[in-house]
mmCIF file of C-alpha atoms and ligand atoms in Angstrom:
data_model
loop_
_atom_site.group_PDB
_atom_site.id
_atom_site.type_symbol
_atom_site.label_atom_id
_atom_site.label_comp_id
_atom_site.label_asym_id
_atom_site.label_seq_id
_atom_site.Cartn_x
_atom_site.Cartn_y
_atom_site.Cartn_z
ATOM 1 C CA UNK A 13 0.000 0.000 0.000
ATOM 2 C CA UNK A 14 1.951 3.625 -1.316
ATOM 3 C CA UNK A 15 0.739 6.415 0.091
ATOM 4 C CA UNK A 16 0.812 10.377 -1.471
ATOM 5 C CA UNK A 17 2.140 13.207 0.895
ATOM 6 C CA UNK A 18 0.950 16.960 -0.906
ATOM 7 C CA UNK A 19 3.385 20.312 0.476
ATOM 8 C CA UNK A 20 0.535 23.361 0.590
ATOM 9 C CA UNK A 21 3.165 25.759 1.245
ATOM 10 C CA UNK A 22 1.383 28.691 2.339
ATOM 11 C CA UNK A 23 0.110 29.876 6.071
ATOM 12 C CA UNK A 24 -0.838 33.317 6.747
ATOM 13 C CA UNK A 25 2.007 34.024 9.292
ATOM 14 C CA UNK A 26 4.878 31.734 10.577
ATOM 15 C CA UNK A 27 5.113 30.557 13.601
ATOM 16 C CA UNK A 28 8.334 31.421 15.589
ATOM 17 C CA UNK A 29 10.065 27.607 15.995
ATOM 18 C CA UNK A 30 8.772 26.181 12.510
ATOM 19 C CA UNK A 31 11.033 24.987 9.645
ATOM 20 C CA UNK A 32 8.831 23.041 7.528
ATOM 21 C CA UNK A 33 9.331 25.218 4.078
ATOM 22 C CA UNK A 34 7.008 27.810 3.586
ATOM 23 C CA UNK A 35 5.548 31.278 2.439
ATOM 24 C CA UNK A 36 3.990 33.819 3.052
ATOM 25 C CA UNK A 37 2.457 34.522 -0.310
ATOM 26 C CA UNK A 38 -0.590 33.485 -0.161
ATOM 27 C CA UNK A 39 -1.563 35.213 -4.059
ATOM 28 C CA UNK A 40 0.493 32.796 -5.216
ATOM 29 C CA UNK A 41 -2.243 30.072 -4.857
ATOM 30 C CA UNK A 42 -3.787 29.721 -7.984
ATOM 31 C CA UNK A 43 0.032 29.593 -9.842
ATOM 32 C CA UNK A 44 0.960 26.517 -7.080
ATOM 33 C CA UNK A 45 -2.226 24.845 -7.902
ATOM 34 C CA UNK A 46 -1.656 24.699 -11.263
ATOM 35 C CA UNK A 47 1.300 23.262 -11.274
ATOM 36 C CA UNK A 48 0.627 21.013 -8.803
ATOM 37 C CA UNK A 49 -2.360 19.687 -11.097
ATOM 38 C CA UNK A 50 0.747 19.223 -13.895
ATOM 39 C CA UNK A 51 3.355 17.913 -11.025
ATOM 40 C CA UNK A 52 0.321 15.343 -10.288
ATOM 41 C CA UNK A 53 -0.339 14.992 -13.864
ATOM 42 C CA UNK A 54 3.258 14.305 -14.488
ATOM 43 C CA UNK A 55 4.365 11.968 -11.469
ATOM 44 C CA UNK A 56 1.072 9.599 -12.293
ATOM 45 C CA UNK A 57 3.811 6.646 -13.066
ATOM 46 C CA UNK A 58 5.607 6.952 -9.203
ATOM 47 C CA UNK A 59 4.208 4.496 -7.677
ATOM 48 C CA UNK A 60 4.297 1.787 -10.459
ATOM 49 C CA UNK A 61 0.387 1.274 -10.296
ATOM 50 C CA UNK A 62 0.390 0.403 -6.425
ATOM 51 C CA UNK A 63 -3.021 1.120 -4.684
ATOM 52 C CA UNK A 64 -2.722 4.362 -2.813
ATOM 53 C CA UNK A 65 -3.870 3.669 0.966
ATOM 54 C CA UNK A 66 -2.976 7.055 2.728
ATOM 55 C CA UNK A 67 -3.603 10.766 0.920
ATOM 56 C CA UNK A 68 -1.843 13.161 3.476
ATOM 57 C CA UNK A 69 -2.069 17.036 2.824
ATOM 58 C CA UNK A 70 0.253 19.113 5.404
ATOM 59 C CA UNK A 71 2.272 21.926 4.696
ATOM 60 C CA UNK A 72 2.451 24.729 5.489
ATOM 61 C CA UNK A 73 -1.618 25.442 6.520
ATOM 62 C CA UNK A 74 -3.708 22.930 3.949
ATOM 63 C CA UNK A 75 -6.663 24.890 5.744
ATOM 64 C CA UNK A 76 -5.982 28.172 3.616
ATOM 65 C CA UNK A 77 -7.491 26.316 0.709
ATOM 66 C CA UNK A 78 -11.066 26.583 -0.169
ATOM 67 C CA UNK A 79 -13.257 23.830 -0.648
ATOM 68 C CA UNK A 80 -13.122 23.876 -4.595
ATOM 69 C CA UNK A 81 -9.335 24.341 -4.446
ATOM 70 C CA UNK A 82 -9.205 21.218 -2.171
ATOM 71 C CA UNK A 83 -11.530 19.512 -4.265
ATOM 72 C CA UNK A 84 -9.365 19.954 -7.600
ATOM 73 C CA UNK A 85 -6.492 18.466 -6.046
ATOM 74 C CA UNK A 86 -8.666 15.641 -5.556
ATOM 75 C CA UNK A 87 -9.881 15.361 -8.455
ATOM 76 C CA UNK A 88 -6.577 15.347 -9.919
ATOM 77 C CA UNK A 89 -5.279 12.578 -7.647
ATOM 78 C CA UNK A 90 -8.459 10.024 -8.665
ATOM 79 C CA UNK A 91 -7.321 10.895 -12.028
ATOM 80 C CA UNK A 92 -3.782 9.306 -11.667
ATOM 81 C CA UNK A 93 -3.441 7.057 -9.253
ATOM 82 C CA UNK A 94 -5.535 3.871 -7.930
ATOM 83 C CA UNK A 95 -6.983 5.191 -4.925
ATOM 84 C CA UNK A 96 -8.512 2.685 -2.435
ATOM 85 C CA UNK A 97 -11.928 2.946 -1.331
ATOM 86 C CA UNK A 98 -11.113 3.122 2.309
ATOM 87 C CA UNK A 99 -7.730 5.499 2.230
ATOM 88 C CA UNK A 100 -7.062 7.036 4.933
ATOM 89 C CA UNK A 101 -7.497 10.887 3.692
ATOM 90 C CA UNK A 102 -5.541 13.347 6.214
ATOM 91 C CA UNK A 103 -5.690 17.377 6.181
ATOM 92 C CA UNK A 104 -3.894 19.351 8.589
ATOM 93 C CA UNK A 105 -5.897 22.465 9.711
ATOM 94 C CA UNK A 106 -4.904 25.335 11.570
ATOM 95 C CA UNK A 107 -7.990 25.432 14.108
ATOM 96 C CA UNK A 108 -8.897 28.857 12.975
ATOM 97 C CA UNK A 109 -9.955 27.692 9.865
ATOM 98 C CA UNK A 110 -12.115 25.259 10.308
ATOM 99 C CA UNK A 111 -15.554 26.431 10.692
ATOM 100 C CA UNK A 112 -18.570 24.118 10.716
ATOM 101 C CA UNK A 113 -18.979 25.108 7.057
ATOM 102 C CA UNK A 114 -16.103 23.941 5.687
ATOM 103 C CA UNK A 115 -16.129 20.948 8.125
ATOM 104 C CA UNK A 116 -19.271 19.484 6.810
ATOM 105 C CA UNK A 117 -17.830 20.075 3.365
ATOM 106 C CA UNK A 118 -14.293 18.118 3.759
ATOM 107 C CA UNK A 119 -16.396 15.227 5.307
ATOM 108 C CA UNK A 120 -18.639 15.647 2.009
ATOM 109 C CA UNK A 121 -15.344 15.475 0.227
ATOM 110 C CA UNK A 122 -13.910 12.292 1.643
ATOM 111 C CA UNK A 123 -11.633 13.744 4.323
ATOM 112 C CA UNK A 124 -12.076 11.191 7.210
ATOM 113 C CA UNK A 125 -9.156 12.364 9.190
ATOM 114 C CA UNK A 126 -8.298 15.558 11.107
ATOM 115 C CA UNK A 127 -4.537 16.807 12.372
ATOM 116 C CA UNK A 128 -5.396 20.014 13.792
ATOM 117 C CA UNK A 129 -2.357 22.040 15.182
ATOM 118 C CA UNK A 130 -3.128 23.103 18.425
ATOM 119 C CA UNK A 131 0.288 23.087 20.133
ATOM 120 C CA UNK A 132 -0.655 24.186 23.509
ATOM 121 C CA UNK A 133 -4.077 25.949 25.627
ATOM 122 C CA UNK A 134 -2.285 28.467 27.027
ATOM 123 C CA UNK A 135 -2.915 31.933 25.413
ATOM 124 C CA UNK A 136 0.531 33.416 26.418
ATOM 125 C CA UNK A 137 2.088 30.220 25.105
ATOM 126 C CA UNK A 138 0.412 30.121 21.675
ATOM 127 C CA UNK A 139 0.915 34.162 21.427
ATOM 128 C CA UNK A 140 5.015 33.260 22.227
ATOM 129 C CA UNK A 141 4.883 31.066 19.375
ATOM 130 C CA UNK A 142 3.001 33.479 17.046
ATOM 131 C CA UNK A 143 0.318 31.032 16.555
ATOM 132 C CA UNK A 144 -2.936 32.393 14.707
ATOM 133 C CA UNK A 145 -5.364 30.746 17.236
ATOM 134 C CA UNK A 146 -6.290 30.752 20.882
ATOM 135 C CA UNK A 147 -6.937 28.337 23.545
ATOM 136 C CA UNK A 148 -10.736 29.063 23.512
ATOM 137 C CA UNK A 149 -10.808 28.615 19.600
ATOM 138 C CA UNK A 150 -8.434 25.143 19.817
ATOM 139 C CA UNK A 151 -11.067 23.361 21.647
ATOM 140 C CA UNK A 152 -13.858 24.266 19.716
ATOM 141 C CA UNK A 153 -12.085 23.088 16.302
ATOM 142 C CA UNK A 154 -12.146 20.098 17.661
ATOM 143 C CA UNK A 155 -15.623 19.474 19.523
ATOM 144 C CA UNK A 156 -16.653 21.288 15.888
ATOM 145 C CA UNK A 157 -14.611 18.221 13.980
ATOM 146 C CA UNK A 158 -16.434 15.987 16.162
ATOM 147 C CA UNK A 159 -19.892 17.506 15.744
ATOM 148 C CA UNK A 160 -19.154 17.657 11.810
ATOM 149 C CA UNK A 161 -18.620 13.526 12.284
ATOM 150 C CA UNK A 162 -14.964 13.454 11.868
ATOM 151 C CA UNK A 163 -14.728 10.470 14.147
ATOM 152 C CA UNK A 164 -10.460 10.240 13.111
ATOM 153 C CA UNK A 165 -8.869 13.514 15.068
ATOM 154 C CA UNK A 166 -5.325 14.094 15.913
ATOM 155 C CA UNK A 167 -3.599 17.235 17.893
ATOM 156 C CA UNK A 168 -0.346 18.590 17.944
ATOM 157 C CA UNK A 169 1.654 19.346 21.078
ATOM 158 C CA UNK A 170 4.318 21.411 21.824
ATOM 159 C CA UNK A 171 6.334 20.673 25.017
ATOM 160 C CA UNK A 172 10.105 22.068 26.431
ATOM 161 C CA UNK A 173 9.154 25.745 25.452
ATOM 162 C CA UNK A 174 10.898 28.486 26.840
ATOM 163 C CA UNK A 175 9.251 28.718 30.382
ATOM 164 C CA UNK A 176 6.786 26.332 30.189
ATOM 165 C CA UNK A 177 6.247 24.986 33.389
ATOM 166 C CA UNK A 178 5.505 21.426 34.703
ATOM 167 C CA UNK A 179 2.142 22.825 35.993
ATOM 168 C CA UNK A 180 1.521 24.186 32.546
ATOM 169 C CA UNK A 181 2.229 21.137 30.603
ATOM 170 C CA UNK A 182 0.314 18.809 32.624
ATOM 171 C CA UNK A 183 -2.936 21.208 32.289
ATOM 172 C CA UNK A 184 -2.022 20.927 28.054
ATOM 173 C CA UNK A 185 -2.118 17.237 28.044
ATOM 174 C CA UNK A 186 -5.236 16.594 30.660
ATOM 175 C CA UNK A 187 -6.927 18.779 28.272
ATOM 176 C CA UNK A 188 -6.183 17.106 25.338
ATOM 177 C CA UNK A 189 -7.059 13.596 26.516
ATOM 178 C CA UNK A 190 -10.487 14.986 27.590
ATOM 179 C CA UNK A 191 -11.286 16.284 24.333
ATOM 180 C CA UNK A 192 -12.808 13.727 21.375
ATOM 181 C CA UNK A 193 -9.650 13.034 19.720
ATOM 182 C CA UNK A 194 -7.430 9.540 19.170
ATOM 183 C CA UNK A 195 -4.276 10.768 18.030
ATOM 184 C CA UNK A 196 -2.086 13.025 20.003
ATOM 185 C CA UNK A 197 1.849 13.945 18.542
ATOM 186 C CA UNK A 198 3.478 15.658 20.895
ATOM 187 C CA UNK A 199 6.994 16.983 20.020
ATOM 188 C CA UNK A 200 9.342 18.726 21.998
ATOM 189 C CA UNK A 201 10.299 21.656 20.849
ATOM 190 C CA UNK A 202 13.817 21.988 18.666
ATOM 191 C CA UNK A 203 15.545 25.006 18.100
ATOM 192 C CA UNK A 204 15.798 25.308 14.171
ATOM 193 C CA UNK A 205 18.582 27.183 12.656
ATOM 194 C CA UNK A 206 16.142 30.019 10.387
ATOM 195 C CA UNK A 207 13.622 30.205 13.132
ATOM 196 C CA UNK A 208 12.890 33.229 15.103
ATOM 197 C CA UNK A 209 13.596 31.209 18.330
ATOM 198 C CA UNK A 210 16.928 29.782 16.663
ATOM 199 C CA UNK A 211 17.804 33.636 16.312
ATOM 200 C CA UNK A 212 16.680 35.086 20.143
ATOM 201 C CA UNK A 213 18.413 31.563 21.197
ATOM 202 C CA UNK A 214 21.873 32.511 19.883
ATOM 203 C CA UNK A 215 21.325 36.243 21.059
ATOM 204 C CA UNK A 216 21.007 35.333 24.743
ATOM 205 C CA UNK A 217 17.529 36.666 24.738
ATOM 206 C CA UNK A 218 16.171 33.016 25.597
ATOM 207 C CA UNK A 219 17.415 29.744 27.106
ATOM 208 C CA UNK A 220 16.564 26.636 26.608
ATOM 209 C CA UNK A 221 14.529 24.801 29.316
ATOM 210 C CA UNK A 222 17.155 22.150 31.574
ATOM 211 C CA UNK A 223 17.265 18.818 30.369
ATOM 212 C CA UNK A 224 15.820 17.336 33.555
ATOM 213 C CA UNK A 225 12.951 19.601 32.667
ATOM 214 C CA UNK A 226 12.343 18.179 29.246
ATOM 215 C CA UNK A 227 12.719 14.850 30.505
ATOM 216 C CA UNK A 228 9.906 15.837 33.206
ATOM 217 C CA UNK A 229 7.856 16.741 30.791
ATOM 218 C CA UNK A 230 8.543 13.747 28.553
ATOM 219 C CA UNK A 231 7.502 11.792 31.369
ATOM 220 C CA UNK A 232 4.253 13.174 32.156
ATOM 221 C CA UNK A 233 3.424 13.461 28.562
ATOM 222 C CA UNK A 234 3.496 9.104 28.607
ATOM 223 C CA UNK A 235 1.849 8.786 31.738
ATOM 224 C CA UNK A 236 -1.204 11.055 31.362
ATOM 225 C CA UNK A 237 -1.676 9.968 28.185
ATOM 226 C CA UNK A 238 -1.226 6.291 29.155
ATOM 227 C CA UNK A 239 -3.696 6.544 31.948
ATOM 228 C CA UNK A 240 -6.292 7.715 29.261
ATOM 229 C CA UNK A 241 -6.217 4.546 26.930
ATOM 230 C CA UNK A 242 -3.698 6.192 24.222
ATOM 231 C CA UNK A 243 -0.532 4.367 23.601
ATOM 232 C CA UNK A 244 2.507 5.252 22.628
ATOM 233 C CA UNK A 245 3.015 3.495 19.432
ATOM 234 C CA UNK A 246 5.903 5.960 18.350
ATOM 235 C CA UNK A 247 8.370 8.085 20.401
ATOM 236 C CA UNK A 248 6.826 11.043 19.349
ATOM 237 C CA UNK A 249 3.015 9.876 18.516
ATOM 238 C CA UNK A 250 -0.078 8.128 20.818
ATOM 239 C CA UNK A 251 -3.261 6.513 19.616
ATOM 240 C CA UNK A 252 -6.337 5.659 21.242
ATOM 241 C CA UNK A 253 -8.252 2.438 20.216
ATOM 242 C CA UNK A 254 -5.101 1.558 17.695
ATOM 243 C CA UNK A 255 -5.995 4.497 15.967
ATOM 244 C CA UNK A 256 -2.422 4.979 14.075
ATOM 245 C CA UNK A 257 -1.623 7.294 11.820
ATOM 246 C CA UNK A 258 -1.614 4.731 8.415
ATOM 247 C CA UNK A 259 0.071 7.540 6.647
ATOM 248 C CA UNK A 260 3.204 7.725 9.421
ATOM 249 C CA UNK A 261 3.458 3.937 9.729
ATOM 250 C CA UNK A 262 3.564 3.379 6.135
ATOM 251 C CA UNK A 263 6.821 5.522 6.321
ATOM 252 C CA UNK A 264 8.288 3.761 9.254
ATOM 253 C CA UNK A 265 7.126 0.656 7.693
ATOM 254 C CA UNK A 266 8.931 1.457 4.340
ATOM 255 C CA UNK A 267 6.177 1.160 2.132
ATOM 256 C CA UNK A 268 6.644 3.817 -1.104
ATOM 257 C CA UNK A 269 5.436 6.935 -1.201
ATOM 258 C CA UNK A 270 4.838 10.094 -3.477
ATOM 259 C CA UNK A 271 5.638 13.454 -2.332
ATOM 260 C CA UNK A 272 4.248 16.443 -4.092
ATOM 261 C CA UNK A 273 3.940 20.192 -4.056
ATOM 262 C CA UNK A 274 7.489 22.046 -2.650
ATOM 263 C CA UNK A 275 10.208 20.818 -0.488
ATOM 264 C CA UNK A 276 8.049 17.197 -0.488
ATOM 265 C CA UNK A 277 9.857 13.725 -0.285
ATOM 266 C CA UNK A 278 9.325 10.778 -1.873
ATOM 267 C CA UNK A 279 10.758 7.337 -1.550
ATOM 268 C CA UNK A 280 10.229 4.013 -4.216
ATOM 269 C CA UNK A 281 11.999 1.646 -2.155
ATOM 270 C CA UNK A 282 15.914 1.979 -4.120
ATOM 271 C CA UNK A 283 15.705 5.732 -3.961
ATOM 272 C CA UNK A 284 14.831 8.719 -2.376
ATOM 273 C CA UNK A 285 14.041 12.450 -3.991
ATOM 274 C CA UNK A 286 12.724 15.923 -2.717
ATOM 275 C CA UNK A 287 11.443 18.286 -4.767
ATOM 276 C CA UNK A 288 12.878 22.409 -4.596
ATOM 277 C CA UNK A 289 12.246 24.019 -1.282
ATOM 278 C CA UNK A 290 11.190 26.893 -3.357
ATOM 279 C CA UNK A 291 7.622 28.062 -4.588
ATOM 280 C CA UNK A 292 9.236 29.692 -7.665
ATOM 281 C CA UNK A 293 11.603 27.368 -8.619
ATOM 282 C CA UNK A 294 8.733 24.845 -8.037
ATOM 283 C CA UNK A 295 6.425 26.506 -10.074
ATOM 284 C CA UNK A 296 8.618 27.748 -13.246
ATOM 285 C CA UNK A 297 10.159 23.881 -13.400
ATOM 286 C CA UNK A 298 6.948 22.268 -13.481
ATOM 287 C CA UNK A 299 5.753 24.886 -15.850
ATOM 288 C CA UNK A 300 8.582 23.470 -18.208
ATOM 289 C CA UNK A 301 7.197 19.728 -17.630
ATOM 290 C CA UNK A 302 10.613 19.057 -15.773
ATOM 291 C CA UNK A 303 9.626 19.782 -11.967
ATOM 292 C CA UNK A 304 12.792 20.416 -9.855
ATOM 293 C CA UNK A 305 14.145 17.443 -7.518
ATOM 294 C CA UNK A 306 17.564 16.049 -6.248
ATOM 295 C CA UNK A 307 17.532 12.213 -6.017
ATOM 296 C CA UNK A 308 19.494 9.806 -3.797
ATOM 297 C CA UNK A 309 20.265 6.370 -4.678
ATOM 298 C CA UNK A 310 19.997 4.552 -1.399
ATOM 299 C CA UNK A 311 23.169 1.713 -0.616
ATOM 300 C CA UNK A 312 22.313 -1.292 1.306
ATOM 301 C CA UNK A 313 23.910 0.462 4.054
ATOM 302 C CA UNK A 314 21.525 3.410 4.073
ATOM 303 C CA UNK A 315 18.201 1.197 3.887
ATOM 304 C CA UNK A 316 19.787 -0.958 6.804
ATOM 305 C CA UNK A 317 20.654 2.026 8.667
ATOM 306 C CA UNK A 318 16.760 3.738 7.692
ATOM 307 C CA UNK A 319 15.080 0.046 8.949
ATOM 308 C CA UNK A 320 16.942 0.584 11.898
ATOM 309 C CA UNK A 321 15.983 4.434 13.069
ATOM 310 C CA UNK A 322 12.227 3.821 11.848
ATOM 311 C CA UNK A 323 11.504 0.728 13.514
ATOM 312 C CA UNK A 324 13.120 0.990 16.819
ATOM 313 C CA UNK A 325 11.222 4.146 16.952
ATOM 314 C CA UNK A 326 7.753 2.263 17.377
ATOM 315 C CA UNK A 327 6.035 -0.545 19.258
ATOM 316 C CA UNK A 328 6.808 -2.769 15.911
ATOM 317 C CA UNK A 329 10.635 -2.987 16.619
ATOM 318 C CA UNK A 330 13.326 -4.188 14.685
ATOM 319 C CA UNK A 331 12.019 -7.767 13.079
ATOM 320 C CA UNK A 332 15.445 -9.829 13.296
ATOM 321 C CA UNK A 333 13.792 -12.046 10.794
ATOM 322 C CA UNK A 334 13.242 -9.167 8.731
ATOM 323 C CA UNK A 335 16.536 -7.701 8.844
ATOM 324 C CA UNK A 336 18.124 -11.563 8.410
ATOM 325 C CA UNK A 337 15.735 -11.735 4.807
ATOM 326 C CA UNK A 338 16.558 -8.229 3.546
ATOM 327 C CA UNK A 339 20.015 -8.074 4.384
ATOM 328 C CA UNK A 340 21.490 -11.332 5.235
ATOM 329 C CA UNK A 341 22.360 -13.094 8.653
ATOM 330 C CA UNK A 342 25.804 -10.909 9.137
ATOM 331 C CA UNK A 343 23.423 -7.924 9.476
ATOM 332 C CA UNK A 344 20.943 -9.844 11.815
ATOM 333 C CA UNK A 345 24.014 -10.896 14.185
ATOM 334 C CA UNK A 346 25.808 -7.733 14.154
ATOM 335 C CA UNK A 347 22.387 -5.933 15.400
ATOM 336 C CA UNK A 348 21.873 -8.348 17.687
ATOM 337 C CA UNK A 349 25.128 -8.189 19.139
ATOM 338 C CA UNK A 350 25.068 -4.366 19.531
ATOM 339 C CA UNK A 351 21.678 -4.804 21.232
ATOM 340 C CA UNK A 352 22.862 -6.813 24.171
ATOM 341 C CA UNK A 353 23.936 -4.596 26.478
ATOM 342 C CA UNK A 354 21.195 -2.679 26.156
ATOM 343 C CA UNK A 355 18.920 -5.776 26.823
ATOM 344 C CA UNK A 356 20.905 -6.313 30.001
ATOM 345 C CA UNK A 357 20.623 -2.788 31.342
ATOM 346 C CA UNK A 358 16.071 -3.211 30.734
ATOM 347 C CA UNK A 359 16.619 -0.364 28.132
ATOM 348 C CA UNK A 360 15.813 -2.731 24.712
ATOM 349 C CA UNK A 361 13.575 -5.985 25.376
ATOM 350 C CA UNK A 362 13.489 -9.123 23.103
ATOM 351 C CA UNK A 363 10.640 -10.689 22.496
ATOM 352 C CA UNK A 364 10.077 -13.959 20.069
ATOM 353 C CA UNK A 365 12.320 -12.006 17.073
ATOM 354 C CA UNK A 366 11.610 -8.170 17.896
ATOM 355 C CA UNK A 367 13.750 -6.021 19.696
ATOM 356 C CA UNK A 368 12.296 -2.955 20.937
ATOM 357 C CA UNK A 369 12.528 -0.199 23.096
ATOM 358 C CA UNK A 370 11.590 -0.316 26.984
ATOM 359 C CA UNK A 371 10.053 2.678 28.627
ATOM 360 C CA UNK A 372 13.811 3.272 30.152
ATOM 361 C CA UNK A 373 15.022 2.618 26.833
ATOM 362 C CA UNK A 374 12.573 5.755 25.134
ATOM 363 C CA UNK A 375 14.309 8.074 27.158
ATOM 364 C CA UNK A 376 17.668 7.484 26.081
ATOM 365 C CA UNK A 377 16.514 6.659 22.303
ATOM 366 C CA UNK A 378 19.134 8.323 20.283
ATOM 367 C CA UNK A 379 22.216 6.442 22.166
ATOM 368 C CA UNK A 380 20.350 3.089 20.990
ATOM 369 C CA UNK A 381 20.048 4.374 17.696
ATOM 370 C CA UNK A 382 23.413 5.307 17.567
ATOM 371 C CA UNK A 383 24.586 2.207 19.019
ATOM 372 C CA UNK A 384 22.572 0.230 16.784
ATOM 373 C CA UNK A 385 23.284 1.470 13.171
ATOM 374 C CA UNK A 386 25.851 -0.271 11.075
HETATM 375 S S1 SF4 B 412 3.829 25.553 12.365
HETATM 376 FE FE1 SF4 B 412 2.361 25.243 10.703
HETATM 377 S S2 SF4 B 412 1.198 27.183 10.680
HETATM 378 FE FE2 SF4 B 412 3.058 27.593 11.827
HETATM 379 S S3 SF4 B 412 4.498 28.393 10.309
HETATM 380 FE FE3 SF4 B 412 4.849 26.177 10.471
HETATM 381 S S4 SF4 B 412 3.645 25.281 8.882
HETATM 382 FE FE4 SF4 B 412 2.870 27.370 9.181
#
């Protein structure tokens, strides 16, 4: 099962810690969606005929498009590829933007899941941040999405901000468990070289919370949401009722996908490309029929090494068998080999042929990683 990953690249202001490529010209729309309609038209072949099982538009803020916009794209997409009946079909909304109107109408359109960017319900956080919304208007996007029928909604988090306190933090996630969603990602917060915060970082004029904090914070972040029936089925990502993301765990899983639109990846299984980080350049390449990528051939080592980080990442784990038919028993005994001690110490557990991480083990997940790589 491939999935499809579209880059809307605009939001109407930019956040203070955010990276993911974007602009601020929004009049630009109507060139973008033209050429994504050719990039679409163009990149039909991708996925060698595969069924698509995930459609994922992020960005960027997919919720400055209007309903006809959103329903082109669509169109376009049904066009090209084989898209399966029950795909999961993901938007991410800014919660300002999604009225009851244009609810109802993405539902009509055959959006059945919601990732709304909420990031925190505290008005002095969200205004640090330069988010567009408030607290009061994050919680009614979602009982909205829930009224409109969307019964698949997920949140965004934001923890180890500048002066967030413990106290703080715990009030974000008890509120976010309460409210009628089944995914939560919760991320901590990383300072991006670009960003405003990156900038006021390096100045001195911030400082980044102590790392006993963040791992406070971590802490709290599995236990509330464990003791409300969501579980962590990724470092960074919880699900109620085994409501995954399909479109995430088809990437950890290493299924193929096709990105589109600006600064989106894509991945066939030998290779990996992403398209120009630039509207323009996006635009006036497609325009030519030649859209602008750079592509990586990927050596055994690299899809070893990309097994590895995924999977150890989730409750799935690293598959010895798996590794042992992809890549041959050296790579299976090496692995295993680097995994002992961390099996001894409780941080990595073993069960039947999966190795994977141990609540201990979460918290020191990039030493693993780097242990574990070959
Ligand atoms: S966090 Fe989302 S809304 Fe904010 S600037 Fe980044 S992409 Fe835009």
């Amino acid at each position: 099962m491939a999935g499809i990953y579209i880059h809307i690249p605009f939001c109407r202001k930019k956040c203070f810690y955010c990276d993911f490529y974007k602009t601020t010209a929004v009049v630009k729309k109507p060139l973008f969606l033209q050429s994504l309609h050719r990039e679409i038209d163009l990149r039909g072949p991708y996925l060698g005929g595969e069924a698509v099982g995930t459609i994922y538009l992020g960005g960027g803020t997919p919720s400055v498009l209007t309903m006809d916009e959103l329903n082109g794209i669509m169109d376009h997409l049904h066009r090209n590829f084989r898209v399966e009946q029950d795909a999961e079909i993901t938007m991410e909304a800014n919660p300002d933007d999604l009225s009851a109107e244009y609810l109802r109408e993405l539902k009509q359109s055959g959006f059945n899941r919601l990732s709304i960017g909420i990031q925190s319900f505290s008005d002095g956080d969200l205004q640090r941040m330069n988010r567009r919304h408030s607290a009061v208007q994050a919680v009614h996007s979602v009982l909205e999405a829930a009224s409109s029928g969307f019964s698949s909604v997920s949140i965004d988090l934001i923890y180890g901000l500048p002066g967030l306190s413990l106290q703080q933090w715990e009030k974000n996630i008890r509120r976010a468990v309460k409210l009628p969603v089944n995914h939560i990602s919760a991320y901590h917060l990383t300072y991006h070289e670009g960003t405003k915060f990156y900038d006021w970082l390096k100045a001195g004029q911030l400082r980044e919370i102590p790392e006993d904090d963040s791992l406070a914070q971590f802490e709290m972040l599995m236990d509330i949401t464990g003791e409300a029936g969501f579980e962590q089925y990724e470092i960074s990502n919880f699900a109620r009722d085994k409501a995954w993301s399909k479109h995430n765990s088809s990437y950890w899983n290493g299924s193929k996908y096709l990105g589109l639109g600006p600064s989106a990846h894509s991945y066939d299984g030998g290779s990996r490309q992403w398209n120009v980080a630039n509207l323009d350049q996006y635009i006036a390449s497609t325009e030519k029929g030649d859209p602008d990528f750079e592509r990586e051939i990927l050596s055994e080592t690299n899809r070893i090494n990309d097994y590895l980080i995924t999977r150890i990442r989730t409750v799935w784990g690293i598959s010895l068998n798996d590794l042992e038919r992809e890549f041959g028993e050296p790579v299976r005994r090496q692995v295993w080999q680097s995994a002992q001690s961390f099996i001894h110490s409780g941080h990595l557990m073993h069960q039947g042929d999966v190795v994977s991480l141990t609540r201990r083990g979460i918290m020191i997940s990039d030493e693993i990683m780097l242990a574990l790589v070959v």
